[in-house]
Short mmCIF file of C-alpha atoms and ligand atoms in Angstrom, two decimals:
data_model
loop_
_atom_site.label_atom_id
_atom_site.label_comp_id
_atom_site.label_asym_id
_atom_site.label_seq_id
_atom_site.Cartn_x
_atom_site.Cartn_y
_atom_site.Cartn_z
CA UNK A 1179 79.70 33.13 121.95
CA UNK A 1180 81.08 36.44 121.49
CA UNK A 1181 83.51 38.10 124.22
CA UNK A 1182 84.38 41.75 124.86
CA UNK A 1183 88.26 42.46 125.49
CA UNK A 1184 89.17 45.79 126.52
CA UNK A 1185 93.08 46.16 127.71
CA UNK A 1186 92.58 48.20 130.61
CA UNK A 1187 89.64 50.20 132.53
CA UNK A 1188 87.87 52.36 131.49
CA UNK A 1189 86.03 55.41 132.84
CA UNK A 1190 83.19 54.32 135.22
CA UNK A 1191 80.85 56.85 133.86
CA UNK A 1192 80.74 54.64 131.31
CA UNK A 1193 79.49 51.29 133.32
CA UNK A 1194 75.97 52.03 132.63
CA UNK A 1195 76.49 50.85 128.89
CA UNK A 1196 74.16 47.44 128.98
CA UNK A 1197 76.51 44.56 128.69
CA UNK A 1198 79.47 46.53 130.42
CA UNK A 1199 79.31 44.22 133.57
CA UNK A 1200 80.27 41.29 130.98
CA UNK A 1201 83.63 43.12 129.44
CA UNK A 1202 86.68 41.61 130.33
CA UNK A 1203 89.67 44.26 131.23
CA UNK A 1204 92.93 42.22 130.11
CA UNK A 1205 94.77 44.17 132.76
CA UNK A 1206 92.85 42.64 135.21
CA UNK A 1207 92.17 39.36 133.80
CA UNK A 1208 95.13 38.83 131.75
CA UNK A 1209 95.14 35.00 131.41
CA UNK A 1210 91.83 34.71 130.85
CA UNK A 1211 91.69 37.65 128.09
CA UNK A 1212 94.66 35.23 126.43
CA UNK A 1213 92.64 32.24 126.13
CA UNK A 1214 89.71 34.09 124.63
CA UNK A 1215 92.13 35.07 122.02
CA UNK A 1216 93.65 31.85 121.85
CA UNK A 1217 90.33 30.04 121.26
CA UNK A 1218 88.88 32.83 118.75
CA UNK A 1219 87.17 31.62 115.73
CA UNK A 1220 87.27 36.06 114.77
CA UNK A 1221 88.63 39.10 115.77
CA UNK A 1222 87.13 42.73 115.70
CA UNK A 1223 89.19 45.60 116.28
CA UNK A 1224 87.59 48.30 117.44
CA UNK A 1225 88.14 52.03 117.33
CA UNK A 1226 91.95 51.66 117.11
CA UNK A 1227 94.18 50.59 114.03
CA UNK A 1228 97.53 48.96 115.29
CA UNK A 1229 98.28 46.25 117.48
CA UNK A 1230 100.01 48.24 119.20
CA UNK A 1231 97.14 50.26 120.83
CA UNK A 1232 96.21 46.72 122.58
CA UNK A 1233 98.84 46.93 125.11
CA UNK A 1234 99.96 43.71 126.82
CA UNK A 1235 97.45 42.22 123.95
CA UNK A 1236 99.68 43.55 121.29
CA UNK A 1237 101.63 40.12 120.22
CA UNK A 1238 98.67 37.62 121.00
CA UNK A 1239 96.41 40.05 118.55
CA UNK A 1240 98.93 39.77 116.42
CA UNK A 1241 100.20 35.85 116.23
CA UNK A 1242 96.36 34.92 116.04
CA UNK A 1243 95.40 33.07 113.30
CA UNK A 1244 91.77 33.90 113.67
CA UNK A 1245 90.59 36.71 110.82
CA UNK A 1246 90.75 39.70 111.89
CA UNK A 1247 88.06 42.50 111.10
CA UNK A 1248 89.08 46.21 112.02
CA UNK A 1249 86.66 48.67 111.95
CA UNK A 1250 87.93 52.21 112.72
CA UNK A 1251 88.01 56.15 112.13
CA UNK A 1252 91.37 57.17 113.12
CA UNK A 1253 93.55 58.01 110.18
CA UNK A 1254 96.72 55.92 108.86
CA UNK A 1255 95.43 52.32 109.43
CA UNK A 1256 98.09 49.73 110.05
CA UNK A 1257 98.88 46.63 108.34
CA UNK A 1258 97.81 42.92 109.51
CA UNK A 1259 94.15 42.89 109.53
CA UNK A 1260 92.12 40.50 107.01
CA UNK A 1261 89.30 43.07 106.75
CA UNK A 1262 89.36 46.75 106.99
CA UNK A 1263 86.68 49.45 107.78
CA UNK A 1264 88.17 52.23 108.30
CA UNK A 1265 86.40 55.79 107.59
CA UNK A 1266 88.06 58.57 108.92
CA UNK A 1267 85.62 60.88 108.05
CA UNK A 1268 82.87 58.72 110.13
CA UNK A 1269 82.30 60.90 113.82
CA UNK A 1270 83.06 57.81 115.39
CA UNK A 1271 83.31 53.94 115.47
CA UNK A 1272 80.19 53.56 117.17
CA UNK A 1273 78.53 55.30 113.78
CA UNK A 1274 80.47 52.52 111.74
CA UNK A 1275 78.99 49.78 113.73
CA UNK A 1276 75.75 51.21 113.19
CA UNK A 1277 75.84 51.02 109.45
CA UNK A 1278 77.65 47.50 109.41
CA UNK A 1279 74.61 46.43 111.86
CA UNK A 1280 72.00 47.69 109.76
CA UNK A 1281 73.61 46.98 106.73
CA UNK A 1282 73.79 42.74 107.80
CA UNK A 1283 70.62 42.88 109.75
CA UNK A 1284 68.36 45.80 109.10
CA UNK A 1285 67.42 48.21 111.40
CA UNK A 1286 65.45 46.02 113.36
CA UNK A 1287 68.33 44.20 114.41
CA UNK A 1288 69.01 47.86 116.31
CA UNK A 1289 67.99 46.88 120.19
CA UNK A 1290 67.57 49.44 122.26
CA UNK A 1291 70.48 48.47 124.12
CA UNK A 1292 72.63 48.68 121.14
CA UNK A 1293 71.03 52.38 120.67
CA UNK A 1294 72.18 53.07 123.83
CA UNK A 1295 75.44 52.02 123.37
CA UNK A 1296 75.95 52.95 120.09
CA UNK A 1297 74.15 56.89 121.04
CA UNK A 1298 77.24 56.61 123.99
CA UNK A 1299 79.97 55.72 121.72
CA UNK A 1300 79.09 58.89 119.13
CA UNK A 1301 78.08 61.37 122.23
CA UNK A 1302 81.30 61.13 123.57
CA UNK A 1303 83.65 60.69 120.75
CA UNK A 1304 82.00 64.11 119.35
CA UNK A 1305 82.19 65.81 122.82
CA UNK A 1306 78.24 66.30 122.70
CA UNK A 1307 78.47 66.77 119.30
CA UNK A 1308 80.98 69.55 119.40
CA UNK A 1309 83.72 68.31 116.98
CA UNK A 1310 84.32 65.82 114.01
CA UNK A 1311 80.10 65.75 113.07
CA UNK A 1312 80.09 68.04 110.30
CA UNK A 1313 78.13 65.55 108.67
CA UNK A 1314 74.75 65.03 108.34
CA UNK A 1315 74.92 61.19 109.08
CA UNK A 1316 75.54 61.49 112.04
CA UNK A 1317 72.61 63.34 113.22
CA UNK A 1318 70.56 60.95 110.95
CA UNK A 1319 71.99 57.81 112.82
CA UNK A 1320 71.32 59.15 116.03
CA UNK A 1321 67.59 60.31 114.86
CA UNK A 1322 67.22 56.13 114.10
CA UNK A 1323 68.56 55.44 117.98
CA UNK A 1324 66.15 58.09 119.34
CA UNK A 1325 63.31 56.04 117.54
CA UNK A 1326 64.53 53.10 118.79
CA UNK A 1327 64.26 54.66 122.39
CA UNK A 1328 67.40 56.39 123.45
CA UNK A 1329 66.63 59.08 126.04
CA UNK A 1330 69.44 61.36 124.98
CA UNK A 1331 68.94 64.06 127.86
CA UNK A 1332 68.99 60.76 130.43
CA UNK A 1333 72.14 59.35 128.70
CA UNK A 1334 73.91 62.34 128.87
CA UNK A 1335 73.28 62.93 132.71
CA UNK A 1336 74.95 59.46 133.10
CA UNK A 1337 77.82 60.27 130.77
CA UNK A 1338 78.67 63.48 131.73
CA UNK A 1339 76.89 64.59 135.32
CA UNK A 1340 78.63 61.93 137.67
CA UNK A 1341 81.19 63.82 139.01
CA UNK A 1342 82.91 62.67 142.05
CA UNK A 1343 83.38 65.33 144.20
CA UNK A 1344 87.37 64.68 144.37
CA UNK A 1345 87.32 65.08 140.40
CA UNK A 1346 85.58 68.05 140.37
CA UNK A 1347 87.94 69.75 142.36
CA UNK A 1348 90.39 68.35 140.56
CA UNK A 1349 89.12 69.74 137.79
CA UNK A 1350 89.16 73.16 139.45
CA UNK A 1351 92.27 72.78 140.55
CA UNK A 1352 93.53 71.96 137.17
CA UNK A 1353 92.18 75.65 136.13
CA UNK A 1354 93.02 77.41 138.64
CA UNK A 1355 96.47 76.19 139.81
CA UNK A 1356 97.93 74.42 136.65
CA UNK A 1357 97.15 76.07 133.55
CA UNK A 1358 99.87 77.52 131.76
CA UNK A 1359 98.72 79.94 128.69
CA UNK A 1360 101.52 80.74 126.05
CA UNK A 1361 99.54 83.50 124.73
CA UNK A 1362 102.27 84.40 121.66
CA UNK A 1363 101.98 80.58 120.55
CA UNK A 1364 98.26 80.42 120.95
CA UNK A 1365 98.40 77.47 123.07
CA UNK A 1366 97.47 75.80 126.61
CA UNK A 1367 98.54 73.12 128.75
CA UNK A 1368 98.13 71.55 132.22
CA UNK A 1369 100.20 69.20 134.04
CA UNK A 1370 99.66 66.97 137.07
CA UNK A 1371 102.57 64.95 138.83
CA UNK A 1372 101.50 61.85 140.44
CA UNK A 1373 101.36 63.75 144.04
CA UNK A 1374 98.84 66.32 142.92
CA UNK A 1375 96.53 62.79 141.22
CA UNK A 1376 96.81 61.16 144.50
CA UNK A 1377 95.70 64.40 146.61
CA UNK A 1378 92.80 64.34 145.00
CA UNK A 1379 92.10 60.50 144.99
CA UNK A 1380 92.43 60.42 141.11
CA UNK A 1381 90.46 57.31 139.28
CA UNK A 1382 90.20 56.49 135.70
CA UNK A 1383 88.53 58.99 133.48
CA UNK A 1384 88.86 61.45 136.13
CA UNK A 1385 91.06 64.04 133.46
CA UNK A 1386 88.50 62.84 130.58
CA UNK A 1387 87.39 66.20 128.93
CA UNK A 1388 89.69 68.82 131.02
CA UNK A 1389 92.36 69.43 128.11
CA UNK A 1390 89.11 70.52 125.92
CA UNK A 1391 88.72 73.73 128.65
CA UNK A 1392 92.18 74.30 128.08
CA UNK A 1393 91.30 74.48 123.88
CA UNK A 1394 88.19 76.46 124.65
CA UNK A 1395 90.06 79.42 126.03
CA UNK A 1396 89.41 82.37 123.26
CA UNK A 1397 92.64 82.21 120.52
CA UNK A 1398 93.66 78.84 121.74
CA UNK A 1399 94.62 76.56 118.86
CA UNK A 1400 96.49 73.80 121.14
CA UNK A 1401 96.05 72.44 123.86
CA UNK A 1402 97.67 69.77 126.18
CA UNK A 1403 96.98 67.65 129.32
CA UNK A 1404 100.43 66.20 131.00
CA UNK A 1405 99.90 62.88 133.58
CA UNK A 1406 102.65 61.81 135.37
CA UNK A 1407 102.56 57.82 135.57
CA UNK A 1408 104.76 55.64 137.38
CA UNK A 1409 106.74 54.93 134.29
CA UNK A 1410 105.74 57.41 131.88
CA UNK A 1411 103.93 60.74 130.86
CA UNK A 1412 100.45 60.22 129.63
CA UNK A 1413 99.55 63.18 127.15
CA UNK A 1414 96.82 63.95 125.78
CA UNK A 1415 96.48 66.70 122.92
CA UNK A 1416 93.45 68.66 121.15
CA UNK A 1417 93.76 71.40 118.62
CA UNK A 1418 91.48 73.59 116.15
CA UNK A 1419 92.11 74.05 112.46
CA UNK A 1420 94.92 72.67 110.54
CA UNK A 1421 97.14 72.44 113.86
CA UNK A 1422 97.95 68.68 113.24
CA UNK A 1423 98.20 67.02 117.22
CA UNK A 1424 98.20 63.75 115.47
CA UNK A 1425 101.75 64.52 113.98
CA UNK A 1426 103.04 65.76 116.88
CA UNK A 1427 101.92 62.84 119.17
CA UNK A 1428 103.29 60.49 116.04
CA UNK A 1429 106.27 62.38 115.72
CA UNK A 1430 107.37 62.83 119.32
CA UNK A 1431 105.00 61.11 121.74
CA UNK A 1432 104.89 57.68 120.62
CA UNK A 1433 101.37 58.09 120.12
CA UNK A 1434 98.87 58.86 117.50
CA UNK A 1435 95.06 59.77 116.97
CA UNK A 1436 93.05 62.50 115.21
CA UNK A 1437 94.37 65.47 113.53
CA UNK A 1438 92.84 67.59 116.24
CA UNK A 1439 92.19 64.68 118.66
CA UNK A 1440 95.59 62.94 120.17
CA UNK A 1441 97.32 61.32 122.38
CA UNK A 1442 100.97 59.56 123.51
CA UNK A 1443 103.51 59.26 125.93
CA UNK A 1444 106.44 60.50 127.22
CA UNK A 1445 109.51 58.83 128.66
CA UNK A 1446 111.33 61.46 129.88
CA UNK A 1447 109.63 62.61 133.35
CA UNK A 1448 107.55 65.08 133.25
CA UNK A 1449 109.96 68.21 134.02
CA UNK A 1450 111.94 67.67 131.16
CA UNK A 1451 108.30 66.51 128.70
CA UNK A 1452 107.40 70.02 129.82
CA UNK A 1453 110.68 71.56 128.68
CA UNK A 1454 110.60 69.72 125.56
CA UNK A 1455 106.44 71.07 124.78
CA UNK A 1456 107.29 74.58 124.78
CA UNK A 1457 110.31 74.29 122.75
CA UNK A 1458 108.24 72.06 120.01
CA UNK A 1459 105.19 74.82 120.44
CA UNK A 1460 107.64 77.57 120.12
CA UNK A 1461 108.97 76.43 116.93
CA UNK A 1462 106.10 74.84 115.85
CA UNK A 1463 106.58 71.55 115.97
CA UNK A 1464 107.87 69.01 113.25
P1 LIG B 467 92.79 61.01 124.66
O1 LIG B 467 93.57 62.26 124.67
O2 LIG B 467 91.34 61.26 124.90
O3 LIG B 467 93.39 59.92 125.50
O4 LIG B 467 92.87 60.45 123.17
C1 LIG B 467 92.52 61.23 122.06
C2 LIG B 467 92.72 60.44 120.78
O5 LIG B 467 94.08 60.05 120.66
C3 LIG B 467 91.91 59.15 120.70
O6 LIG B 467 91.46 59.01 119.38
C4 LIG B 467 92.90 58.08 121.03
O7 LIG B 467 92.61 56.90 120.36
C5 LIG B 467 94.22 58.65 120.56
N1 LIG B 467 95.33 58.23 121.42
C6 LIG B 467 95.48 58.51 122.73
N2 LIG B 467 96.63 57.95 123.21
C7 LIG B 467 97.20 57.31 122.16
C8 LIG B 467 98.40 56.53 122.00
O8 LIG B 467 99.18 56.31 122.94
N3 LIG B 467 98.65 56.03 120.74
C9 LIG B 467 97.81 56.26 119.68
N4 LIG B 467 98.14 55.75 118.48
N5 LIG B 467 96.68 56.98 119.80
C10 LIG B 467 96.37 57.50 121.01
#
């Protein structure tokens, strides 16, 4: 029997996926995630590299005396796994799982539901193919889900055209009212304090995509996305080039990710994490 764990929700544009009805969300189900992991004959990690991505998971993961199997494409992997696959020139987990699928049980043990998935997992973590798929592979992999019967125009209308209407104006508002340019530095950020989420009814996955406007502003080599949370700042970071987010968020956000892909947090309300960006940008980090 094989369960899916993931610590907390996740976007519901994403609750299409087949099988997404059966994940269990740990924040929501905490004592029942723990005896899954209790009773685990294996563990796959997947798409993150350190226990500590897994939350309130983190120490369970980590006591477990089950094997543990990571496979990832973030850089710097983490010690205390049994098995690693970890390829950070791969677009995107869901590309690794293909190959380890097809590698164990041919292509025919691709379903289309798996394609579906799998097409989901790669469409999203290249923003529709936009970033980190310089590589043929990719396109080859998704030519083999296409066969298999993934409607890619269909999938992306349910990944990416189910705006509520409270996020799109939050998304408007995030351009129009809280974009800050620092033209000199040849960066971007936005900021929203829990107020300004609430106003406009914020959900999860509601911000998903909106720093990427920020980065696609001509000359912009950063750019940022500040949440207030009730105990933290969430950030969120994407860059061009050889402007390394993933440093930054490692350095001062507690965080991690992809050298132009990152994310981390803030403890220091979000006045003074704003205070504290422009002074890093300004010098230029380290
Ligand atoms: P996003 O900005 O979309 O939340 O995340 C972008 C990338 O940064 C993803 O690859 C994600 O895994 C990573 N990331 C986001 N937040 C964190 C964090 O708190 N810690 C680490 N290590 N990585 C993060």
């Amino acid at each position: 029997m094989v369960h899916v764990i993931a610590p907390n929700a996740y976007a519901s544009f994403l609750h299409w996926m087949p099988g997404s009805d059966q994940i269990i969300i740990a924040e929501e189900e905490k004592n029942k995630a723990l005896n899954i992991i209790a009773g685990a004959a294996l563990l796959f990690f997947l798409d993150f590299n350190g226990f500590g991505r897994a939350g309130q998971l983190e120490k369970p993961l980590a006591d477990s005396r089950a094997p543990k199997v990571m496979i990832d494409h973030h850089p710097e992997p983490e010690g205390g796994f049994d098995v690693v696959f970890s390829d950070t020139a791969a677009s995107s987990t869901a590309e690794m799982v293909y190959g380890i699928i097809t590698a164990l049980g041919g292509e025919e043990a691709v379903t289309l539901d798996i394609a579906q998935c799998l097409y989901a997992g790669i469409v999203t973590d290249t923003g529709s193919f936009s970033y980190g798929c310089n590589n043929p592979r990719t396109y080859e992999i998704v030519a083999r889900l296409m066969e298999k019967g993934v409607d890619g125009a269909h999938l992306h209308r349910l990944i990416y055209s189910t705006y509520s209407v409270d996020r799109m104006r939050l998304l408007g508002f995030c351009l129009s009212e809280k974009l800050e340019v620092m033209e000199d530095c040849r960066a971007a950020y936005i900021s929203l304090t829990k107020n300004e989420l609430k106003r406009f009814n914020y959900q999860e996955g509601d911000t998903e995509g909106v720093v990427n406007y920020a980065l696609s502003i001509k000359g912009i080599k950063l750019a940022a996305l500040f949440m207030e949370q009730n105990d933290h700042v969430k950030a969120s970071f994407r860059s061009t080039g050889n402007v390394d987010v993933n440093q930054l968020a490692r350095t001062h956000y507690h965080g991690g990710g992809h050298v132009n892909a990152a994310g981390g947090k803030s403890f220091q309300g979000l006045e003074n994490t704003l205070i504290e960006f422009v002074a890093l940008v300004k010098k230029g980090f380290d």
